[in-house]
PDB file of C-alpha atoms in Angstrom:
ATOM      1  CA  ARG A  28       0.000   0.000   0.000  1.00  0.00           C
ATOM      2  CA  VAL A  29       1.405   3.403  -0.952  1.00  0.00           C
ATOM      3  CA  TYR A  30       0.328   6.498   0.918  1.00  0.00           C
ATOM      4  CA  ARG A  31       0.456  10.001  -0.460  1.00  0.00           C
ATOM      5  CA  PRO A  32       1.136  13.033   1.761  1.00  0.00           C
ATOM      6  CA  GLU A  33      -2.115  14.734   0.875  1.00  0.00           C
ATOM      7  CA  TYR A  34      -4.081  11.706   2.159  1.00  0.00           C
ATOM      8  CA  ILE A  35      -2.329  11.456   5.521  1.00  0.00           C
ATOM      9  CA  HIS A  36      -3.339  14.176   7.932  1.00  0.00           C
ATOM     10  CA  ASP A  37      -0.097  14.245   9.929  1.00  0.00           C
ATOM     11  CA  TYR A  38       2.325  12.984   7.249  1.00  0.00           C
ATOM     12  CA  PRO A  39       5.613  14.699   8.320  1.00  0.00           C
ATOM     13  CA  ARG A  40       5.407  13.455  11.934  1.00  0.00           C
ATOM     14  CA  THR A  41       3.920   9.991  11.418  1.00  0.00           C
ATOM     15  CA  THR A  42       5.933   8.644   8.483  1.00  0.00           C
ATOM     16  CA  SER A  43       9.563   8.216   7.499  1.00  0.00           C
ATOM     17  CA  ASP A  44      11.501  10.791   5.505  1.00  0.00           C
ATOM     18  CA  HIS A  45      10.988   8.697   2.345  1.00  0.00           C
ATOM     19  CA  TYR A  46       8.262   9.790   0.001  1.00  0.00           C
ATOM     20  CA  PRO A  47       6.252   7.251  -1.981  1.00  0.00           C
ATOM     21  CA  VAL A  48       7.835   6.038  -5.189  1.00  0.00           C
ATOM     22  CA  LYS A  49       5.931   5.512  -8.426  1.00  0.00           C
ATOM     23  CA  VAL A  50       6.888   2.252 -10.123  1.00  0.00           C
ATOM     24  CA  ARG A  51       5.950   0.913 -13.541  1.00  0.00           C
ATOM     25  CA  PHE A  52       6.386  -2.743 -14.476  1.00  0.00           C
ATOM     26  CA  ASP A  53       6.328  -4.122 -17.975  1.00  0.00           C
ATOM     27  CA  LEU A  54       5.522  -7.804 -17.596  1.00  0.00           C
ATOM     28  CA  ILE A  55       5.544 -10.073 -20.613  1.00  0.00           C
ATOM     29  CA  GLY A  56       3.664 -13.363 -20.495  1.00  0.00           C
ATOM     30  CA  SER A  57       3.605 -15.744 -17.575  1.00  0.00           C
ATOM     31  CA  ALA A  58       5.798 -18.623 -16.452  1.00  0.00           C
ATOM     32  CA  THR A  59       5.605 -21.577 -14.137  1.00  0.00           C
ATOM     33  CA  ALA A  60       8.169 -22.273 -11.432  1.00  0.00           C
ATOM     34  CA  ALA A  61       9.745 -25.000 -13.610  1.00  0.00           C
ATOM     35  CA  GLU A  62      10.661 -22.419 -16.267  1.00  0.00           C
ATOM     36  CA  TYR A  63      12.864 -20.402 -13.902  1.00  0.00           C
ATOM     37  CA  SER A  64      16.583 -20.961 -13.401  1.00  0.00           C
ATOM     38  CA  GLY A  65      18.178 -20.717  -9.974  1.00  0.00           C
ATOM     39  CA  SER A  66      19.082 -17.064 -10.636  1.00  0.00           C
ATOM     40  CA  GLY A  67      15.437 -16.012 -10.868  1.00  0.00           C
ATOM     41  CA  ARG A  68      15.636 -15.552 -14.642  1.00  0.00           C
ATOM     42  CA  LEU A  69      13.543 -17.463 -17.143  1.00  0.00           C
ATOM     43  CA  LYS A  70      15.266 -20.383 -18.849  1.00  0.00           C
ATOM     44  CA  ASN A  71      15.457 -19.998 -22.649  1.00  0.00           C
ATOM     45  CA  ALA A  72      13.025 -17.093 -22.636  1.00  0.00           C
ATOM     46  CA  GLU A  73      12.284 -15.848 -26.139  1.00  0.00           C
ATOM     47  CA  HIS A  74      11.907 -12.262 -24.975  1.00  0.00           C
ATOM     48  CA  ASP A  75      15.518 -12.230 -23.645  1.00  0.00           C
ATOM     49  CA  ALA A  76      16.974 -12.422 -27.160  1.00  0.00           C
ATOM     50  CA  PRO A  77      17.066  -9.076 -28.976  1.00  0.00           C
ATOM     51  CA  HIS A  78      14.925  -8.877 -32.105  1.00  0.00           C
ATOM     52  CA  LYS A  79      17.236  -6.424 -33.852  1.00  0.00           C
ATOM     53  CA  THR A  80      20.808  -5.235 -33.691  1.00  0.00           C
ATOM     54  CA  LYS A  81      21.187  -1.874 -31.987  1.00  0.00           C
ATOM     55  CA  LEU A  82      23.708   0.355 -30.289  1.00  0.00           C
ATOM     56  CA  ASN A  83      22.552   1.716 -26.926  1.00  0.00           C
ATOM     57  CA  GLN A  84      23.616   4.878 -25.120  1.00  0.00           C
ATOM     58  CA  ASN A  85      26.868   4.642 -23.196  1.00  0.00           C
ATOM     59  CA  HIS A  86      26.663   4.916 -19.427  1.00  0.00           C
ATOM     60  CA  PRO A  87      27.453   7.069 -17.601  1.00  0.00           C
ATOM     61  CA  ASN A  88      27.073   9.982 -19.967  1.00  0.00           C
ATOM     62  CA  PRO A  89      28.511  12.546 -19.444  1.00  0.00           C
ATOM     63  CA  PHE A  90      31.454  10.696 -17.944  1.00  0.00           C
ATOM     64  CA  ASN A  91      34.856  11.346 -16.414  1.00  0.00           C
ATOM     65  CA  SER A  92      37.584   9.099 -17.860  1.00  0.00           C
ATOM     66  CA  GLU A  93      35.664   5.799 -18.048  1.00  0.00           C
ATOM     67  CA  THR A  94      32.342   4.724 -19.567  1.00  0.00           C
ATOM     68  CA  VAL A  95      30.662   1.585 -20.882  1.00  0.00           C
ATOM     69  CA  ILE A  96      29.202   1.188 -24.384  1.00  0.00           C
ATOM     70  CA  TYR A  97      26.219  -1.179 -24.572  1.00  0.00           C
ATOM     71  CA  PHE A  98      24.963  -2.932 -27.704  1.00  0.00           C
ATOM     72  CA  GLU A  99      22.639  -5.762 -28.686  1.00  0.00           C
ATOM     73  CA  LEU A 100      23.033  -8.227 -31.535  1.00  0.00           C
ATOM     74  CA  ALA A 101      20.114 -10.104 -33.076  1.00  0.00           C
ATOM     75  CA  ASP A 102      22.571 -12.496 -34.754  1.00  0.00           C
ATOM     76  CA  HIS A 103      26.158 -13.537 -34.120  1.00  0.00           C
ATOM     77  CA  GLY A 104      28.918 -11.893 -36.124  1.00  0.00           C
ATOM     78  CA  ASN A 105      31.946  -9.628 -36.213  1.00  0.00           C
ATOM     79  CA  VAL A 106      31.669  -6.157 -34.719  1.00  0.00           C
ATOM     80  CA  SER A 107      33.922  -3.095 -34.809  1.00  0.00           C
ATOM     81  CA  ILE A 108      33.495  -0.041 -32.587  1.00  0.00           C
ATOM     82  CA  SER A 109      35.393   3.181 -33.255  1.00  0.00           C
ATOM     83  CA  VAL A 110      35.393   6.483 -31.371  1.00  0.00           C
ATOM     84  CA  TYR A 111      35.822   9.795 -33.225  1.00  0.00           C
ATOM     85  CA  ASN A 112      36.495  13.336 -32.041  1.00  0.00           C
ATOM     86  CA  MET A 113      34.609  16.306 -33.495  1.00  0.00           C
ATOM     87  CA  LEU A 114      37.232  16.663 -36.250  1.00  0.00           C
ATOM     88  CA  GLY A 115      36.394  13.172 -37.504  1.00  0.00           C
ATOM     89  CA  GLN A 116      39.664  11.650 -36.324  1.00  0.00           C
ATOM     90  CA  VAL A 117      39.648   8.145 -34.838  1.00  0.00           C
ATOM     91  CA  VAL A 118      40.750   8.420 -31.206  1.00  0.00           C
ATOM     92  CA  ALA A 119      40.090   4.795 -30.168  1.00  0.00           C
ATOM     93  CA  GLU A 120      39.019   1.402 -31.465  1.00  0.00           C
ATOM     94  CA  PRO A 121      37.924  -0.543 -28.379  1.00  0.00           C
ATOM     95  CA  VAL A 122      36.602  -3.372 -30.584  1.00  0.00           C
ATOM     96  CA  ASN A 123      38.243  -4.190 -33.903  1.00  0.00           C
ATOM     97  CA  HIS A 124      36.500  -6.879 -35.970  1.00  0.00           C
ATOM     98  CA  ARG A 125      35.751  -9.077 -32.960  1.00  0.00           C
ATOM     99  CA  TYR A 126      33.263 -11.973 -32.973  1.00  0.00           C
ATOM    100  CA  PHE A 127      30.237 -11.744 -30.640  1.00  0.00           C
ATOM    101  CA  ASN A 128      27.325 -14.130 -30.119  1.00  0.00           C
ATOM    102  CA  SER A 129      23.783 -12.783 -30.347  1.00  0.00           C
ATOM    103  CA  GLY A 130      22.534 -11.048 -27.210  1.00  0.00           C
ATOM    104  CA  SER A 131      23.466  -8.040 -25.078  1.00  0.00           C
ATOM    105  CA  HIS A 132      27.089  -6.952 -24.728  1.00  0.00           C
ATOM    106  CA  GLN A 133      29.125  -4.162 -23.191  1.00  0.00           C
ATOM    107  CA  VAL A 134      32.562  -2.686 -23.820  1.00  0.00           C
ATOM    108  CA  ARG A 135      34.464  -0.612 -21.262  1.00  0.00           C
ATOM    109  CA  LEU A 136      36.164   2.496 -22.639  1.00  0.00           C
ATOM    110  CA  ASP A 137      39.034   4.275 -20.875  1.00  0.00           C
ATOM    111  CA  ALA A 138      39.308   7.900 -21.986  1.00  0.00           C
ATOM    112  CA  SER A 139      41.622   9.123 -19.215  1.00  0.00           C
ATOM    113  CA  GLY A 140      44.143  10.562 -21.710  1.00  0.00           C
ATOM    114  CA  TRP A 141      41.572  12.427 -23.816  1.00  0.00           C
ATOM    115  CA  PRO A 142      40.622  16.084 -23.557  1.00  0.00           C
ATOM    116  CA  SER A 143      37.113  17.061 -22.447  1.00  0.00           C
ATOM    117  CA  GLY A 144      34.611  17.250 -25.265  1.00  0.00           C
ATOM    118  CA  VAL A 145      31.963  15.494 -27.323  1.00  0.00           C
ATOM    119  CA  TYR A 146      32.831  12.241 -29.085  1.00  0.00           C
ATOM    120  CA  ILE A 147      30.998  10.046 -31.575  1.00  0.00           C
ATOM    121  CA  TYR A 148      31.128   6.273 -31.178  1.00  0.00           C
ATOM    122  CA  ARG A 149      30.214   4.081 -34.105  1.00  0.00           C
ATOM    123  CA  MET A 150      29.516   0.361 -34.338  1.00  0.00           C
ATOM    124  CA  HIS A 151      29.915  -1.526 -37.617  1.00  0.00           C
ATOM    125  CA  PHE A 152      28.364  -4.983 -37.981  1.00  0.00           C
ATOM    126  CA  GLU A 153      29.663  -7.484 -40.544  1.00  0.00           C
ATOM    127  CA  ASP A 154      26.497  -7.222 -42.673  1.00  0.00           C
ATOM    128  CA  GLY A 155      27.382  -3.580 -43.402  1.00  0.00           C
ATOM    129  CA  ALA A 156      25.008  -2.010 -40.880  1.00  0.00           C
ATOM    130  CA  ALA A 157      26.401   0.926 -38.901  1.00  0.00           C
ATOM    131  CA  TYR A 158      25.085   2.591 -35.752  1.00  0.00           C
ATOM    132  CA  ALA A 159      26.302   5.726 -33.975  1.00  0.00           C
ATOM    133  CA  GLY A 160      25.961   7.508 -30.658  1.00  0.00           C
ATOM    134  CA  MET A 161      27.347  10.579 -28.891  1.00  0.00           C
ATOM    135  CA  MET A 162      29.161  10.781 -25.569  1.00  0.00           C
ATOM    136  CA  THR A 163      30.462  13.683 -23.539  1.00  0.00           C
ATOM    137  CA  LEU A 164      33.717  13.574 -21.588  1.00  0.00           C
ATOM    138  CA  ILE A 165      33.939  16.063 -18.721  1.00  0.00           C
ATOM    139  CA  LYS A 166      37.078  16.331 -16.610  1.00  0.00           C
TER     140      LYS A 166
END
């Protein structure tokens, strides 16, 4: 049960200092106990596999010296990720034609020697598809 301050007459003195939190769940389908693995995740769940290849936003962004680039692959294959400065120069290639299975992946990027600024990161998949994102380095 979630209480809102305007419904509780003496809210500040009778409750904790934590205000109610609004939560939204997106539940897909249903499962029996036999379909769960020991980790609490569904075994062989179809919705766990990505339906398309995509490059997600790095996190944290903006960042200070280190960030993580996230991407999803609908199919296995070779991936390259390059990072460019605003002049179009390649400043890093954290992944260079490396094989990945389908699913979600992440690549850690160390930018401790780079100057502050905006950078473009670009992922190339072996089928010719390319995806790009922007990140901001603040020191």
